[in-house]
mmCIF file of C-alpha atoms and ligand atoms in Angstrom:
data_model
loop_
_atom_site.group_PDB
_atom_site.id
_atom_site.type_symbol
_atom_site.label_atom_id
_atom_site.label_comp_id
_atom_site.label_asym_id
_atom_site.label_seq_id
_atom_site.Cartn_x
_atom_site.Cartn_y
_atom_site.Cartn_z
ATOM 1 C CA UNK A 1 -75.908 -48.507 -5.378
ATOM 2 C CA UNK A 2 -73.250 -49.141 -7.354
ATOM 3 C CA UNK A 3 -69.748 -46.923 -6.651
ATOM 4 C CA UNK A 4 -66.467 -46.241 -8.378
ATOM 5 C CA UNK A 5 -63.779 -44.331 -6.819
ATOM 6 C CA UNK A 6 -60.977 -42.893 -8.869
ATOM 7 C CA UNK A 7 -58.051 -40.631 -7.926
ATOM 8 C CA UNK A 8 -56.944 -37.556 -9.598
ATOM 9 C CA UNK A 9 -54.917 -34.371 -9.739
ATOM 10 C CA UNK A 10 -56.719 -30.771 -10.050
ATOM 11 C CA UNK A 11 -55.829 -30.495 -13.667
ATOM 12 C CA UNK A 12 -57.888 -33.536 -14.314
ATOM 13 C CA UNK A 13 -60.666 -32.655 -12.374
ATOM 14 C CA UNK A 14 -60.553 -29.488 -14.280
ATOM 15 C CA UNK A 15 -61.037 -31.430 -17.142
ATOM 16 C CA UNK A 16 -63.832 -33.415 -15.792
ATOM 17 C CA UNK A 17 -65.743 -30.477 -15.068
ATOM 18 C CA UNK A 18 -65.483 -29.018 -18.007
ATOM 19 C CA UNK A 19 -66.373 -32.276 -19.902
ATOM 20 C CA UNK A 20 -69.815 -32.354 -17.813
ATOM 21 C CA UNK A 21 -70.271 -28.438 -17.748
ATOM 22 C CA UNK A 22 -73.580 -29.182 -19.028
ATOM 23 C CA UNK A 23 -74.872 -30.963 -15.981
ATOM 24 C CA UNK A 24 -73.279 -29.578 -13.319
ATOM 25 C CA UNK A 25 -75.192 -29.172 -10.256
ATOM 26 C CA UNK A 26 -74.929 -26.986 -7.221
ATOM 27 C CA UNK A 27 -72.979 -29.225 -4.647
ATOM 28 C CA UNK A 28 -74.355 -29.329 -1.005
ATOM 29 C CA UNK A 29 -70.964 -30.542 0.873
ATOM 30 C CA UNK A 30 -68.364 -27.977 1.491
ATOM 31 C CA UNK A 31 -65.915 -30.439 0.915
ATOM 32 C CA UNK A 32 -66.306 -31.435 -2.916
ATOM 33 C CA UNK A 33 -65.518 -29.358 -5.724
ATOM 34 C CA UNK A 34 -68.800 -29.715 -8.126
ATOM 35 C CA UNK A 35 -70.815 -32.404 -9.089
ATOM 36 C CA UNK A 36 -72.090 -33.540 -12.028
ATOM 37 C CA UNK A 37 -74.916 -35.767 -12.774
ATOM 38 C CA UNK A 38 -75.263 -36.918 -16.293
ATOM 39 C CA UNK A 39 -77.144 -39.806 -17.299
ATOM 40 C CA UNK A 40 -78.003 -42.646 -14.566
ATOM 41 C CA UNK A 41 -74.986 -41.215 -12.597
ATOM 42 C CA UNK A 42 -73.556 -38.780 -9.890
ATOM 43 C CA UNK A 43 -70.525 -37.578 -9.738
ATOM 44 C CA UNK A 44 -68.567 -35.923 -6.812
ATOM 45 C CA UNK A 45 -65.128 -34.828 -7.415
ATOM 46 C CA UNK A 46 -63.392 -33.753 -3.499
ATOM 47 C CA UNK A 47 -61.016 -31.277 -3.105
ATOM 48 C CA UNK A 48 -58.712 -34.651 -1.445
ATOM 49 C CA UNK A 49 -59.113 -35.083 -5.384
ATOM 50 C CA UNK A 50 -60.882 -38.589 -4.948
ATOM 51 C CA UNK A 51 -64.046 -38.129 -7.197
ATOM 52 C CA UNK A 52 -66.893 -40.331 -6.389
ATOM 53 C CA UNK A 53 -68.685 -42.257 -9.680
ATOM 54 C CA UNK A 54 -72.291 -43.522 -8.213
ATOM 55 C CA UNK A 55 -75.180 -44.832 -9.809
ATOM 56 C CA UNK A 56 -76.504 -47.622 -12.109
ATOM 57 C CA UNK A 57 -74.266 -45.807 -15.453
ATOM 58 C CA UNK A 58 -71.419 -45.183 -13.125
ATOM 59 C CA UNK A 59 -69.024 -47.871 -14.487
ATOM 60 C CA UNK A 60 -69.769 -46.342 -17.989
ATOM 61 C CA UNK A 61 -68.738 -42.849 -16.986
ATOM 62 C CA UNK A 62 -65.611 -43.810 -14.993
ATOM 63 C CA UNK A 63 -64.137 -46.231 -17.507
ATOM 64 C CA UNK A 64 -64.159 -42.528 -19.609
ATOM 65 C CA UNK A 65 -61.140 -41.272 -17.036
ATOM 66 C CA UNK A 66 -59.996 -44.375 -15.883
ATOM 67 C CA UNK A 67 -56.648 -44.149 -18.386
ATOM 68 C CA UNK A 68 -55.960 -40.493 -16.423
ATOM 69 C CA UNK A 69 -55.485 -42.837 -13.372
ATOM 70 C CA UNK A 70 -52.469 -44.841 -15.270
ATOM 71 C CA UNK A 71 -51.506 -41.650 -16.768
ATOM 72 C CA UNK A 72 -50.315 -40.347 -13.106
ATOM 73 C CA UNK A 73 -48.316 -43.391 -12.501
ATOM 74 C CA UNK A 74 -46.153 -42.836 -15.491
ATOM 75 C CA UNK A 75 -43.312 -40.377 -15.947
ATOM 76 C CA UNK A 76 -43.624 -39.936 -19.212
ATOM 77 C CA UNK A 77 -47.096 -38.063 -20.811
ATOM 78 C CA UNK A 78 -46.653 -38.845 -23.976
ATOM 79 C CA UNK A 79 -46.188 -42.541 -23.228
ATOM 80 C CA UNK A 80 -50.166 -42.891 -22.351
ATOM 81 C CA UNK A 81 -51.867 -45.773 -23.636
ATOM 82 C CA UNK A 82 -55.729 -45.946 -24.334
ATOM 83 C CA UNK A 83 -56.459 -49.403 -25.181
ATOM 84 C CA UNK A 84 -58.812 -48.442 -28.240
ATOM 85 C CA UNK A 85 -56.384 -45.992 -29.784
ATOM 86 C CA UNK A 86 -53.863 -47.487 -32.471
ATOM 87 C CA UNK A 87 -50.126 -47.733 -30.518
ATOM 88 C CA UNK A 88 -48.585 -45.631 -33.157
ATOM 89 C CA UNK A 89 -51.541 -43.312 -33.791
ATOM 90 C CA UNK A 90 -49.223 -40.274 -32.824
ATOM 91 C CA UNK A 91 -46.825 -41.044 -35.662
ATOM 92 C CA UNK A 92 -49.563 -41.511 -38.356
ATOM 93 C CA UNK A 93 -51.375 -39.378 -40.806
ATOM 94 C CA UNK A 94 -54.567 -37.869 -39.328
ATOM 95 C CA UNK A 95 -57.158 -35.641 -39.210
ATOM 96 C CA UNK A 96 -57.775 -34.162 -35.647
ATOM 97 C CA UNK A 97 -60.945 -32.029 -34.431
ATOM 98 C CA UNK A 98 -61.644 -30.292 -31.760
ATOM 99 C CA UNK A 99 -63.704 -27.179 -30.470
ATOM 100 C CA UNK A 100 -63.943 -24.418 -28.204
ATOM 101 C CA UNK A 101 -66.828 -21.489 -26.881
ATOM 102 C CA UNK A 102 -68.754 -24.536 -25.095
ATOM 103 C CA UNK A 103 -68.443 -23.452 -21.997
ATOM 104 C CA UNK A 104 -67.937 -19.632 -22.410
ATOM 105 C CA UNK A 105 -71.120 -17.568 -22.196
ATOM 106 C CA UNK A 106 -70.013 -14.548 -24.896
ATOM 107 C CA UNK A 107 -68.862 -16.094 -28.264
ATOM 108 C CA UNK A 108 -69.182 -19.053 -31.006
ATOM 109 C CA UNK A 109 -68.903 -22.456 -30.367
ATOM 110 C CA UNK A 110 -66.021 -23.035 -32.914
ATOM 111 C CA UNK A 111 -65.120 -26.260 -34.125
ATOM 112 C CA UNK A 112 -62.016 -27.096 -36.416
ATOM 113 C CA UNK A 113 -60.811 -29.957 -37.899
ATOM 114 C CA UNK A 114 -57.175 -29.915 -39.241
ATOM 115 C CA UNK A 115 -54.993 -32.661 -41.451
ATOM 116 C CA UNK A 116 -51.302 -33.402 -40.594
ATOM 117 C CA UNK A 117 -49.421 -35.630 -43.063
ATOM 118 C CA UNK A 118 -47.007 -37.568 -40.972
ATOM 119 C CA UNK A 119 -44.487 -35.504 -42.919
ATOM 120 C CA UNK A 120 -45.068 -32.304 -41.841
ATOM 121 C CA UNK A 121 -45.206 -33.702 -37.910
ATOM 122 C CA UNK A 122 -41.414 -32.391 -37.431
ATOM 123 C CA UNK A 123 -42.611 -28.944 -38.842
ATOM 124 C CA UNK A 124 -45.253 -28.330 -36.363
ATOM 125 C CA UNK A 125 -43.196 -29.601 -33.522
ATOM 126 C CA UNK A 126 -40.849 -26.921 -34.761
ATOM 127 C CA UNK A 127 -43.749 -24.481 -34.476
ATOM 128 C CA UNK A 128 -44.266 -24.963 -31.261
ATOM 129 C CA UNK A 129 -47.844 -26.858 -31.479
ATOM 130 C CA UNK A 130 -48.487 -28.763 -28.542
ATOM 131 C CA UNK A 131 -51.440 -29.160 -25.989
ATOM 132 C CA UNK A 132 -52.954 -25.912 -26.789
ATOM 133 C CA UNK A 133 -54.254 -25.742 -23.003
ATOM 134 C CA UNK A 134 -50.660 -24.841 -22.464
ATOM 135 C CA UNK A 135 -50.767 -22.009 -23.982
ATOM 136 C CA UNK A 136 -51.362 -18.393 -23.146
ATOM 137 C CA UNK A 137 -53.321 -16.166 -26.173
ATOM 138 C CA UNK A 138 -50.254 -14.360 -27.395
ATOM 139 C CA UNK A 139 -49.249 -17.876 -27.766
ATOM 140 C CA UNK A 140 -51.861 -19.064 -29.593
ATOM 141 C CA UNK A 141 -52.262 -16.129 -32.069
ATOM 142 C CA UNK A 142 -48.634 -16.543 -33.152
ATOM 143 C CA UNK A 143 -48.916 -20.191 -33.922
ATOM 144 C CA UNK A 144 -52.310 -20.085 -34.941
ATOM 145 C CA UNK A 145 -51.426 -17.291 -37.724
ATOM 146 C CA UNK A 146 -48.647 -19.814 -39.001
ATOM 147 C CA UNK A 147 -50.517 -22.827 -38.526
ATOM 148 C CA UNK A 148 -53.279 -21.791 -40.935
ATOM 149 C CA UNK A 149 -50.888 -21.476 -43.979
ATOM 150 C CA UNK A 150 -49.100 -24.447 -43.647
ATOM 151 C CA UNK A 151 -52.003 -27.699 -42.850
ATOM 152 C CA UNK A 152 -55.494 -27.892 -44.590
ATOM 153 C CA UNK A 153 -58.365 -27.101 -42.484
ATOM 154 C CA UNK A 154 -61.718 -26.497 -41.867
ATOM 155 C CA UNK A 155 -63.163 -23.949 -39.719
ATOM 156 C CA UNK A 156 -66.732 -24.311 -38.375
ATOM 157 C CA UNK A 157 -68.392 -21.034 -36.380
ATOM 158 C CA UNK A 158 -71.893 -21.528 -35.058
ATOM 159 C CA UNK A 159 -72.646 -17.886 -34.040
ATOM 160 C CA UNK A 160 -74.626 -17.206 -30.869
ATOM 161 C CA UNK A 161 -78.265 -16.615 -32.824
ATOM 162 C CA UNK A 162 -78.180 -19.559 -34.906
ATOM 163 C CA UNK A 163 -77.075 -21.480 -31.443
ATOM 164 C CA UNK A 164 -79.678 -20.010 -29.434
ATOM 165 C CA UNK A 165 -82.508 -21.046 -32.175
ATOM 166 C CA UNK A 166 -81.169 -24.555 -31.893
ATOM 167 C CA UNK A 167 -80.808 -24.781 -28.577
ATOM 168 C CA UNK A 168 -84.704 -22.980 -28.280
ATOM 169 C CA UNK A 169 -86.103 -25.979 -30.824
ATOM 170 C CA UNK A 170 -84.238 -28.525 -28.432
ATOM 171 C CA UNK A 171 -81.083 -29.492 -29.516
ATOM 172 C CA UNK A 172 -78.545 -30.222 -27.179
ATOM 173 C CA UNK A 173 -75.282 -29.066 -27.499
ATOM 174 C CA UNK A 174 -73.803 -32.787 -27.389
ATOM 175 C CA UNK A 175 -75.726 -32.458 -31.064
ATOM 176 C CA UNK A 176 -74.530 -29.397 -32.107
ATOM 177 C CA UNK A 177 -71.056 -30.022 -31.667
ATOM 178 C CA UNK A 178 -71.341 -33.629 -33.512
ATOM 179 C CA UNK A 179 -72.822 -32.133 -36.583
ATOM 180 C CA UNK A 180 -70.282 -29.594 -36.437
ATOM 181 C CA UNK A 181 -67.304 -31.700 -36.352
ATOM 182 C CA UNK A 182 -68.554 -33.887 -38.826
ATOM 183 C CA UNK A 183 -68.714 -30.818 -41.346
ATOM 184 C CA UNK A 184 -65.508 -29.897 -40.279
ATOM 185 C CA UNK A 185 -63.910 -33.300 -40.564
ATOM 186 C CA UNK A 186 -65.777 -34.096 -44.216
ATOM 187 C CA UNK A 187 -65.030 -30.463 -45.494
ATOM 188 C CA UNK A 188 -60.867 -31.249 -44.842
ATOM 189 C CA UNK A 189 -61.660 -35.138 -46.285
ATOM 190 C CA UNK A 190 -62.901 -33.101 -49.564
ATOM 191 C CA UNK A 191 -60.204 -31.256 -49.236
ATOM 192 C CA UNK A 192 -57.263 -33.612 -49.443
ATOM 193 C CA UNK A 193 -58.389 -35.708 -52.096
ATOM 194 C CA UNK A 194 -57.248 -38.440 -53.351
ATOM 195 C CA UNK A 195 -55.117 -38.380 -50.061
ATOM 196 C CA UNK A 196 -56.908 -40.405 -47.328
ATOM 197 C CA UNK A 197 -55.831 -39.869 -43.564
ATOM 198 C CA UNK A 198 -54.638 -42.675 -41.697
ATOM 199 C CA UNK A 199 -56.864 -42.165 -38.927
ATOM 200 C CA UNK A 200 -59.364 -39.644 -37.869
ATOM 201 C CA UNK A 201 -59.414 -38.572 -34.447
ATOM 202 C CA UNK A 202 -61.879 -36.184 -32.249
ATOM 203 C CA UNK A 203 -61.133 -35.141 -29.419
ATOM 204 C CA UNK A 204 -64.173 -36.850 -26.921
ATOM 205 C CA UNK A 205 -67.026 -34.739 -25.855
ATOM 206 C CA UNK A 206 -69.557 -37.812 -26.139
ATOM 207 C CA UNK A 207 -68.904 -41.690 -26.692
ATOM 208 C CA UNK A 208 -68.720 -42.705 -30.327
ATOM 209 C CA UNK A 209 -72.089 -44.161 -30.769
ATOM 210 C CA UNK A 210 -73.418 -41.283 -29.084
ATOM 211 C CA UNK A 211 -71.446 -39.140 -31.869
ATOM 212 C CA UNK A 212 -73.029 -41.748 -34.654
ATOM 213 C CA UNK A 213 -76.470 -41.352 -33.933
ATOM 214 C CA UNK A 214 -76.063 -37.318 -33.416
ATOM 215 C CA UNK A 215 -75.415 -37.512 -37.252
ATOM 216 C CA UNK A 216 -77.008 -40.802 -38.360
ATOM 217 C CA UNK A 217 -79.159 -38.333 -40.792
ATOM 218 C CA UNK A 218 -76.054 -36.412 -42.426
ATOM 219 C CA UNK A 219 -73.808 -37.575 -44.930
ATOM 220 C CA UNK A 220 -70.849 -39.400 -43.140
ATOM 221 C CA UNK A 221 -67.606 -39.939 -45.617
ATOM 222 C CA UNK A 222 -65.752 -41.866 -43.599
ATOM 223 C CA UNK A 223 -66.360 -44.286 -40.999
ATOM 224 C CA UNK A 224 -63.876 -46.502 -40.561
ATOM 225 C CA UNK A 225 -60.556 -45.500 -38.382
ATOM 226 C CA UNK A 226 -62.367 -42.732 -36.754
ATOM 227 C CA UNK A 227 -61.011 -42.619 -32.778
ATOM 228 C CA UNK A 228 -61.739 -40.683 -30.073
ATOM 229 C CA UNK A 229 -59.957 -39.680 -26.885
ATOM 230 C CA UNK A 230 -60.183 -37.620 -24.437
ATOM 231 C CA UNK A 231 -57.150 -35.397 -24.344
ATOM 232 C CA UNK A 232 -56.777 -35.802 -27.321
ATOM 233 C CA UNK A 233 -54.856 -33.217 -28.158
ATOM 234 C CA UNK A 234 -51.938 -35.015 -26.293
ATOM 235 C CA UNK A 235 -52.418 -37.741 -28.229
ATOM 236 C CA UNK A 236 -52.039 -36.418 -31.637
ATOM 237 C CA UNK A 237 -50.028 -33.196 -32.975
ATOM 238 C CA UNK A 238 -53.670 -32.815 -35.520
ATOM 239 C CA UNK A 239 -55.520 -32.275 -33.074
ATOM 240 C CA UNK A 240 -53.341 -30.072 -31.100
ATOM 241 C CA UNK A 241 -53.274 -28.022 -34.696
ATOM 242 C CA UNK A 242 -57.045 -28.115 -35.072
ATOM 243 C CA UNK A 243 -57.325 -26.804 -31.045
ATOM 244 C CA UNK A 244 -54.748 -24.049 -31.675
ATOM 245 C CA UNK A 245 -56.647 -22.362 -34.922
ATOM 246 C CA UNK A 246 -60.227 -23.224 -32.768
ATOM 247 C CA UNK A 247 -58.919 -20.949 -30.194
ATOM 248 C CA UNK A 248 -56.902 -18.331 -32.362
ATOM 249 C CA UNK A 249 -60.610 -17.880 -34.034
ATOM 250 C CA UNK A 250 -62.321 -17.857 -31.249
ATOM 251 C CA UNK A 251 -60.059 -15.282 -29.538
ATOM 252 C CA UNK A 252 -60.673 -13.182 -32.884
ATOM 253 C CA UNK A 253 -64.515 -13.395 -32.582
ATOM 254 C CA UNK A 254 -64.235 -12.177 -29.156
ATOM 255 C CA UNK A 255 -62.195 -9.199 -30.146
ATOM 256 C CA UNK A 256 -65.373 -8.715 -32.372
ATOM 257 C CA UNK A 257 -67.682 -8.938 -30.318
ATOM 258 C CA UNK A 258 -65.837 -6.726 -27.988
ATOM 259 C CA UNK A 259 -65.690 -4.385 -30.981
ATOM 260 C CA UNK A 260 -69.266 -4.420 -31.358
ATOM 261 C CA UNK A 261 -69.756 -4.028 -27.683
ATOM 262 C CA UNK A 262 -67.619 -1.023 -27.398
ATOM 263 C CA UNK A 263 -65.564 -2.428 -24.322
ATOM 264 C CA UNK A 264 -63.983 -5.670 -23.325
ATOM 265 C CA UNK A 265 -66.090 -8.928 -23.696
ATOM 266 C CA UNK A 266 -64.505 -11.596 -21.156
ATOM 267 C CA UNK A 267 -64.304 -15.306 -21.719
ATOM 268 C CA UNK A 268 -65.233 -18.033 -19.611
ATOM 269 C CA UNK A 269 -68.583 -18.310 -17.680
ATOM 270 C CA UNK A 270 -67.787 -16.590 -14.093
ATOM 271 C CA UNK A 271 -69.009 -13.437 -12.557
ATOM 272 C CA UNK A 272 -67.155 -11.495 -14.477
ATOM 273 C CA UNK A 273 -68.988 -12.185 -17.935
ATOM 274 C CA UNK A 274 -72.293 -11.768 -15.675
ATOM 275 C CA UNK A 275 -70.995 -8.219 -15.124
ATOM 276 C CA UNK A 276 -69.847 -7.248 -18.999
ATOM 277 C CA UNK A 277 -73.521 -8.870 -20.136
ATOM 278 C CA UNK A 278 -74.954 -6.617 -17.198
ATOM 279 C CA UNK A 279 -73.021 -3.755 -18.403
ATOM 280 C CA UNK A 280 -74.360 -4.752 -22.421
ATOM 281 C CA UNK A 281 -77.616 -4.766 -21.361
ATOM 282 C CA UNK A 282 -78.128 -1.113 -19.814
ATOM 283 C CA UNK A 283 -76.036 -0.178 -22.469
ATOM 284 C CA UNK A 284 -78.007 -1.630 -25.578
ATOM 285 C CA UNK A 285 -80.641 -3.130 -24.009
ATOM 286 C CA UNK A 286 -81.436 -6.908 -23.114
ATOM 287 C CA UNK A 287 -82.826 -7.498 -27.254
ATOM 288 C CA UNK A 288 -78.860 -7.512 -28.184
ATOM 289 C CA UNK A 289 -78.038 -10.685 -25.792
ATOM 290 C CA UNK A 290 -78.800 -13.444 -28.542
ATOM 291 C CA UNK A 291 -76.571 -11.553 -30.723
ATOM 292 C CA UNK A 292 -73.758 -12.216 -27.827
ATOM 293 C CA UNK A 293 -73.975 -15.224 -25.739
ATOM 294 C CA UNK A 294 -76.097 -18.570 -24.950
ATOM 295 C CA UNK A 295 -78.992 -17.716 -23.607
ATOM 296 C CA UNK A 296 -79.974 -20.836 -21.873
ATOM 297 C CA UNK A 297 -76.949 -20.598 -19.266
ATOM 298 C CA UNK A 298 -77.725 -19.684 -15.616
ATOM 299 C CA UNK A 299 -75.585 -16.240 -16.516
ATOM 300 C CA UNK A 300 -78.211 -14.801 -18.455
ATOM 301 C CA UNK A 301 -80.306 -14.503 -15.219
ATOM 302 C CA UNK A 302 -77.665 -13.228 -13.020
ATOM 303 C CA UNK A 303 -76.443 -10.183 -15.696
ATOM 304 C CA UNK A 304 -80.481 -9.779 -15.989
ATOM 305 C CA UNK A 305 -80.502 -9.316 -11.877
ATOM 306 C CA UNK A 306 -77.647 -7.008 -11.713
ATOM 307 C CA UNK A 307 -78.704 -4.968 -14.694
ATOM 308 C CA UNK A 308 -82.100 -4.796 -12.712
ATOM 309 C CA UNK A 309 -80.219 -3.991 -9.388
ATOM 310 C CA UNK A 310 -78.505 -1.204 -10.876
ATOM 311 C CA UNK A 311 -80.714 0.793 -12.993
HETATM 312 MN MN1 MN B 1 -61.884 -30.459 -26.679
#
């Protein structure tokens, strides 16, 4: 069997595992962190932070975090190259996209795609836009409130009912999330007429001709000069913008929902949301859950358990 070994720091595994959320599997070796099995491939990531690529697809799936492994050798983060990206994509005119809610049980997957003229880049650096995994909420609302008055935009919510009937019928969310971003991206191409971007760039949740035949049946305005990276947000300040409003709306729907709820709805997908969906559920009763999170993760069956447990 084939095997690729690459080594990494704890940020980037965190990034791995949240890029293969979806097909994470319970690991058997005290040793490793998670693995992940996608297509034709296993993946092992060790806390020594060597993660393990095996399988027959395994070169296809490394060669996805290979540039991370350069990355650590350089001083200098913004100096990353990835071969398929223009050199001076960061200094260009560009529409970035990005989402957020994937991997959070409570809330909207929430896509946005943003446009930064080249000319405004100084502006947003001035603002304080960066890698929005930087920073905190308080963060984010501030910049996010400014942000949405001064780039065009388009912001895509799909709300937990309409995801759940999707995901029921068989979509995946690799599908979801294409369709969404290609909204996104042609609603802000509308939008900027007769102004084209110099690129477009998405920050990667699947290859590119994945992403193509997710929305071979929708209407696609532009095809050419579309890129896609993973970090992508480091890469260009667009896509940092688009990330920043993503989360600044998400963080508002989860205030709603929390509103709705009548106490605090938590993010993420640990045991504490398996508690507050417990908590909903004697509360309102389990009917309310598709109003509130994706049903299909393993967290609706835990919050079912301890709702059970504790009645
Ligand atoms: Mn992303």
């Amino acid at each position: 069997m084939k095997n690729i070994v690459l080594k990494m720091n704890s940020q980037q595994i965190n990034e791995l595992k949240h890029y293969y959320q979806s097909v994470i599997k319970d690991s058997a070796s005290p040793s490793s962190l998670f693995v992940a099995k996608p297509a034709s491939c296993t993946i092992t990531a060790y806390q020594s932070g060597k993660v393990l690529f095996q399988g027959n697809n395994c070169e296809v799936e490394a060669k996805k975090w290979e540039h991370l492994q350069t990355e650590m050798k350089k001083t200098s983060y913004n100096k990353r190259q990835s071969t398929h990206l223009p050199k001076s994509i960061s200094t260009l005119s560009v529409i970035g996209s990005d989402e957020v809610g994937t991997g959070d049980f409570f809330g909207p997957i929430t896509v946005v795609a943003a446009y930064v003229n080249k000319k405004q880049i100084p502006l947003l650096e001035e603002l304080g836009v960066k890698d929005s995994k930087h920073l905190n909420d308080t963060k984010i609302i501030s910049i996010g409130e400014q942000l949405r008055h001064c780039i065009p935009f388009s912001l895509l919510s799909l709300h937990n009912e309409k995801y759940n009937e999707l995901q029921a019928k068989g979509m995946t969310q690799g599908k979801m999330k294409a369709l969404l971003h290609n909204k996104a991206i042609s609603n802000v191409l509308k939008k900027i007429e007769p102004e084209k971007p110099e690129a477009i760039l998405i920050d990667q949740f699947v290859e590119k001709e994945t992403y193509f035949r997710h929305i071979k049946n929708e209407p696609v305005i532009q095809t050419e000069n579309v890129y896609f990276s993973t970090r992508a947000e480091s890469v260009h300040l667009a896509v940092a913008s688009a990330s920043i409003i993503a989360r600044y709306a998400f963080i508002r729907h989860i205030e709603k929902l929390s509103n709705k709820a009548g106490f605090t709805i938590p993010k993420g997908a640990g045991a504490t949301v398996d508690i507050a969906a417990a908590r909903l559920i004697k509360e309102k009763g389990k009917n309310i859950l598709p109003q509130f999170v994706k049903l299909h993760f393993a967290n609706t069956h835990k919050a079912l358990q301890i709702a059970e447990k504790n009645k």
